[in-house]
PDB file of C-alpha atoms in Angstrom:
ATOM      1  CA  UNK A   1      28.060-151.036  14.071  1.00 92.00           C
ATOM      2  CA  UNK A   2      31.271-151.538  12.167  1.00 97.00           C
ATOM      3  CA  UNK A   3      34.371-149.590  13.213  1.00 98.00           C
ATOM      4  CA  UNK A   4      33.975-147.371  10.117  1.00 97.00           C
ATOM      5  CA  UNK A   5      30.348-146.592  10.990  1.00 98.00           C
ATOM      6  CA  UNK A   6      31.353-145.786  14.575  1.00 98.00           C
ATOM      7  CA  UNK A   7      34.151-143.515  13.314  1.00 98.00           C
ATOM      8  CA  UNK A   8      31.674-141.727  11.020  1.00 98.00           C
ATOM      9  CA  UNK A   9      29.272-141.298  13.927  1.00 98.00           C
ATOM     10  CA  UNK A  10      31.958-139.793  16.172  1.00 98.00           C
ATOM     11  CA  UNK A  11      33.371-137.594  13.380  1.00 98.00           C
ATOM     12  CA  UNK A  12      29.942-136.158  12.574  1.00 98.00           C
ATOM     13  CA  UNK A  13      29.304-135.302  16.220  1.00 98.00           C
ATOM     14  CA  UNK A  14      32.696-133.627  16.576  1.00 98.00           C
ATOM     15  CA  UNK A  15      32.395-131.712  13.284  1.00 98.00           C
ATOM     16  CA  UNK A  16      28.976-130.400  14.445  1.00 98.00           C
ATOM     17  CA  UNK A  17      26.987-131.710  11.472  1.00 98.00           C
ATOM     18  CA  UNK A  18      24.998-134.227  13.573  1.00 98.00           C
ATOM     19  CA  UNK A  19      24.230-131.635  16.289  1.00 98.00           C
ATOM     20  CA  UNK A  20      22.987-129.325  13.502  1.00 98.00           C
ATOM     21  CA  UNK A  21      20.793-132.150  12.189  1.00 98.00           C
ATOM     22  CA  UNK A  22      19.352-132.741  15.644  1.00 98.00           C
ATOM     23  CA  UNK A  23      18.677-129.011  16.055  1.00 98.00           C
ATOM     24  CA  UNK A  24      16.873-128.855  12.692  1.00 98.00           C
ATOM     25  CA  UNK A  25      14.873-131.958  13.619  1.00 98.00           C
ATOM     26  CA  UNK A  26      13.866-130.386  16.946  1.00 98.00           C
ATOM     27  CA  UNK A  27      12.970-127.008  15.412  1.00 98.00           C
ATOM     28  CA  UNK A  28      10.929-128.664  12.653  1.00 97.00           C
ATOM     29  CA  UNK A  29       9.195-130.871  15.226  1.00 97.00           C
ATOM     30  CA  UNK A  30      10.324-134.047  13.502  1.00 97.00           C
ATOM     31  CA  UNK A  31      10.050-137.304  15.447  1.00 97.00           C
ATOM     32  CA  UNK A  32      13.559-138.605  16.144  1.00 98.00           C
ATOM     33  CA  UNK A  33      14.362-142.316  16.483  1.00 97.00           C
ATOM     34  CA  UNK A  34      17.496-144.392  16.398  1.00 97.00           C
ATOM     35  CA  UNK A  35      18.206-145.872  12.982  1.00 96.00           C
ATOM     36  CA  UNK A  36      20.552-148.577  11.760  1.00 97.00           C
ATOM     37  CA  UNK A  37      24.342-148.255  11.462  1.00 97.00           C
ATOM     38  CA  UNK A  38      24.612-145.252  13.773  1.00 97.00           C
ATOM     39  CA  UNK A  39      22.104-143.174  11.820  1.00 98.00           C
ATOM     40  CA  UNK A  40      19.298-141.122  13.328  1.00 98.00           C
ATOM     41  CA  UNK A  41      15.905-141.021  11.592  1.00 98.00           C
ATOM     42  CA  UNK A  42      13.890-137.799  11.873  1.00 98.00           C
ATOM     43  CA  UNK A  43      10.368-138.338  10.513  1.00 97.00           C
ATOM     44  CA  UNK A  44       7.694-135.819   9.608  1.00 96.00           C
ATOM     45  CA  UNK A  45       9.943-132.972   8.442  1.00 96.00           C
ATOM     46  CA  UNK A  46       7.555-130.368   7.009  1.00 94.00           C
ATOM     47  CA  UNK A  47       9.550-127.217   6.189  1.00 95.00           C
ATOM     48  CA  UNK A  48       9.472-126.136   2.536  1.00 91.00           C
ATOM     49  CA  UNK A  49      13.224-126.331   1.918  1.00 90.00           C
ATOM     50  CA  UNK A  50      14.876-128.429   0.771  1.00 89.00           C
ATOM     51  CA  UNK A  51      12.322-129.894  -1.617  1.00 83.00           C
ATOM     52  CA  UNK A  52      13.659-133.461  -1.350  1.00 85.00           C
ATOM     53  CA  UNK A  53      11.719-136.258   0.302  1.00 88.00           C
ATOM     54  CA  UNK A  54      14.757-136.908   2.489  1.00 93.00           C
ATOM     55  CA  UNK A  55      18.038-135.139   3.208  1.00 95.00           C
ATOM     56  CA  UNK A  56      20.958-135.612   5.532  1.00 97.00           C
ATOM     57  CA  UNK A  57      22.707-133.441   8.122  1.00 98.00           C
ATOM     58  CA  UNK A  58      25.589-135.416   9.622  1.00 98.00           C
ATOM     59  CA  UNK A  59      24.180-138.729  10.823  1.00 98.00           C
ATOM     60  CA  UNK A  60      20.628-137.358  10.945  1.00 98.00           C
ATOM     61  CA  UNK A  61      18.391-138.247   8.012  1.00 98.00           C
ATOM     62  CA  UNK A  62      15.327-136.024   7.841  1.00 97.00           C
ATOM     63  CA  UNK A  63      12.317-137.486   6.031  1.00 96.00           C
ATOM     64  CA  UNK A  64       9.081-135.874   4.990  1.00 94.00           C
ATOM     65  CA  UNK A  65       7.468-139.276   5.474  1.00 92.00           C
ATOM     66  CA  UNK A  66       5.741-139.927   8.808  1.00 92.00           C
ATOM     67  CA  UNK A  67       7.147-142.051  11.607  1.00 92.00           C
ATOM     68  CA  UNK A  68       6.799-145.726  10.738  1.00 89.00           C
ATOM     69  CA  UNK A  69       7.356-145.078   7.040  1.00 91.00           C
ATOM     70  CA  UNK A  70      10.535-142.997   7.228  1.00 91.00           C
ATOM     71  CA  UNK A  71      13.692-145.052   6.866  1.00 88.00           C
ATOM     72  CA  UNK A  72      11.958-148.153   5.505  1.00 92.00           C
ATOM     73  CA  UNK A  73      13.177-147.735   1.907  1.00 92.00           C
ATOM     74  CA  UNK A  74      16.607-149.388   2.149  1.00 95.00           C
ATOM     75  CA  UNK A  75      17.748-147.990  -1.206  1.00 94.00           C
ATOM     76  CA  UNK A  76      17.010-144.385  -0.219  1.00 93.00           C
ATOM     77  CA  UNK A  77      18.413-145.005   3.266  1.00 96.00           C
ATOM     78  CA  UNK A  78      21.665-146.260   1.693  1.00 95.00           C
ATOM     79  CA  UNK A  79      21.839-143.159  -0.510  1.00 95.00           C
ATOM     80  CA  UNK A  80      21.392-140.855   2.485  1.00 96.00           C
ATOM     81  CA  UNK A  81      23.887-142.899   4.508  1.00 97.00           C
ATOM     82  CA  UNK A  82      26.510-142.236   1.820  1.00 96.00           C
ATOM     83  CA  UNK A  83      25.816-138.497   2.289  1.00 97.00           C
ATOM     84  CA  UNK A  84      26.449-139.007   5.993  1.00 98.00           C
ATOM     85  CA  UNK A  85      29.873-140.416   5.125  1.00 98.00           C
ATOM     86  CA  UNK A  86      30.477-137.419   2.848  1.00 98.00           C
ATOM     87  CA  UNK A  87      29.875-135.090   5.801  1.00 98.00           C
ATOM     88  CA  UNK A  88      32.570-136.962   7.723  1.00 98.00           C
ATOM     89  CA  UNK A  89      35.236-136.750   5.016  1.00 97.00           C
ATOM     90  CA  UNK A  90      34.380-133.106   4.227  1.00 98.00           C
ATOM     91  CA  UNK A  91      34.892-132.310   7.931  1.00 97.00           C
ATOM     92  CA  UNK A  92      31.249-131.532   8.574  1.00 97.00           C
ATOM     93  CA  UNK A  93      29.685-128.190   7.822  1.00 95.00           C
ATOM     94  CA  UNK A  94      31.973-127.367   4.830  1.00 97.00           C
ATOM     95  CA  UNK A  95      30.010-130.136   3.080  1.00 97.00           C
ATOM     96  CA  UNK A  96      27.034-127.771   2.817  1.00 97.00           C
ATOM     97  CA  UNK A  97      29.050-125.200   0.825  1.00 97.00           C
ATOM     98  CA  UNK A  98      30.754-127.876  -1.279  1.00 98.00           C
ATOM     99  CA  UNK A  99      27.393-129.495  -2.015  1.00 96.00           C
ATOM    100  CA  UNK A 100      25.941-126.109  -3.000  1.00 95.00           C
ATOM    101  CA  UNK A 101      28.810-125.504  -5.418  1.00 97.00           C
ATOM    102  CA  UNK A 102      28.408-129.000  -6.885  1.00 96.00           C
ATOM    103  CA  UNK A 103      24.638-128.475  -7.291  1.00 94.00           C
ATOM    104  CA  UNK A 104      25.221-125.118  -9.008  1.00 95.00           C
ATOM    105  CA  UNK A 105      27.776-126.690 -11.347  1.00 94.00           C
ATOM    106  CA  UNK A 106      25.287-129.450 -12.108  1.00 92.00           C
ATOM    107  CA  UNK A 107      22.569-126.875 -12.907  1.00 91.00           C
ATOM    108  CA  UNK A 108      24.898-125.188 -15.392  1.00 94.00           C
ATOM    109  CA  UNK A 109      25.974-128.450 -17.015  1.00 90.00           C
ATOM    110  CA  UNK A 110      22.794-130.505 -17.019  1.00 88.00           C
ATOM    111  CA  UNK A 111      19.894-128.238 -16.053  1.00 88.00           C
ATOM    112  CA  UNK A 112      19.240-129.966 -12.729  1.00 87.00           C
ATOM    113  CA  UNK A 113      21.031-130.016  -9.368  1.00 90.00           C
ATOM    114  CA  UNK A 114      21.677-133.757  -9.261  1.00 89.00           C
ATOM    115  CA  UNK A 115      22.924-135.162 -12.569  1.00 86.00           C
ATOM    116  CA  UNK A 116      26.301-133.455 -12.581  1.00 88.00           C
ATOM    117  CA  UNK A 117      26.658-133.171  -8.816  1.00 91.00           C
ATOM    118  CA  UNK A 118      29.710-135.128  -7.632  1.00 92.00           C
ATOM    119  CA  UNK A 119      28.133-135.855  -4.246  1.00 95.00           C
ATOM    120  CA  UNK A 120      24.841-137.129  -5.691  1.00 92.00           C
ATOM    121  CA  UNK A 121      26.648-139.245  -8.274  1.00 90.00           C
ATOM    122  CA  UNK A 122      28.852-140.751  -5.553  1.00 90.00           C
ATOM    123  CA  UNK A 123      25.797-141.464  -3.382  1.00 92.00           C
ATOM    124  CA  UNK A 124      23.984-143.081  -6.332  1.00 82.00           C
ATOM    125  CA  UNK A 125      21.715-140.976  -8.509  1.00 77.00           C
ATOM    126  CA  UNK A 126      18.974-143.550  -9.000  1.00 68.00           C
ATOM    127  CA  UNK A 127      18.985-144.478  -5.299  1.00 83.00           C
ATOM    128  CA  UNK A 128      18.305-140.828  -4.473  1.00 81.00           C
ATOM    129  CA  UNK A 129      15.524-140.564  -7.047  1.00 71.00           C
ATOM    130  CA  UNK A 130      17.578-138.599  -9.589  1.00 75.00           C
ATOM    131  CA  UNK A 131      17.584-139.140 -13.340  1.00 75.00           C
ATOM    132  CA  UNK A 132      21.021-139.095 -14.978  1.00 75.00           C
ATOM    133  CA  UNK A 133      20.799-136.338 -17.582  1.00 69.00           C
ATOM    134  CA  UNK A 134      24.543-135.689 -17.408  1.00 56.00           C
ATOM    135  CA  UNK A 135      25.759-138.451 -19.734  1.00 59.00           C
ATOM    136  CA  UNK A 136      23.120-138.289 -22.448  1.00 52.00           C
ATOM    137  CA  UNK A 137      24.571-138.468 -25.940  1.00 43.00           C
ATOM    138  CA  UNK A 138      23.417-135.913 -28.419  1.00 45.00           C
ATOM    139  CA  UNK A 139      22.846-137.511 -31.811  1.00 44.00           C
ATOM    140  CA  UNK A 140      23.787-135.574 -34.886  1.00 42.00           C
ATOM    141  CA  UNK A 141      21.538-135.081 -37.902  1.00 45.00           C
ATOM    142  CA  UNK A 142      22.198-138.610 -39.127  1.00 44.00           C
ATOM    143  CA  UNK A 143      21.479-140.076 -35.685  1.00 42.00           C
ATOM    144  CA  UNK A 144      24.914-141.661 -35.447  1.00 43.00           C
ATOM    145  CA  UNK A 145      26.173-139.948 -32.311  1.00 41.00           C
ATOM    146  CA  UNK A 146      28.129-137.303 -34.232  1.00 41.00           C
ATOM    147  CA  UNK A 147      27.922-133.905 -32.639  1.00 41.00           C
ATOM    148  CA  UNK A 148      27.231-131.019 -34.979  1.00 35.00           C
TER     149      UNK A 148
END
């Protein structure tokens, strides 16, 4: 692990986001294994919410995919790892409220929780499986990009 990854790991334990992730993994009966770069992979998450195929709580990445498959997609793993870093710089659990506000703002602006969400954009929309609806141009009647 790099010093920055170690710092993130320690910060997310101290700010209680990783312990929360481990508690959710245990309660949901997910299989927990050590992942790369100080991350923890929790496979087989089956609760209904959130609807995503993977989500992060501190350094714990919870996947709906079964053990052996979870954590293998390096692009998605990188996206979720960036969320782990966001937990650290948001001082842990406040990230959940800040993310909720950003998702609500995105819903108002783009009709979906990801396109206009600062945290999803910073983590990489495409890497997280999101389509960028936020920056679509609306063509005017002549089709020349002039808004009516």
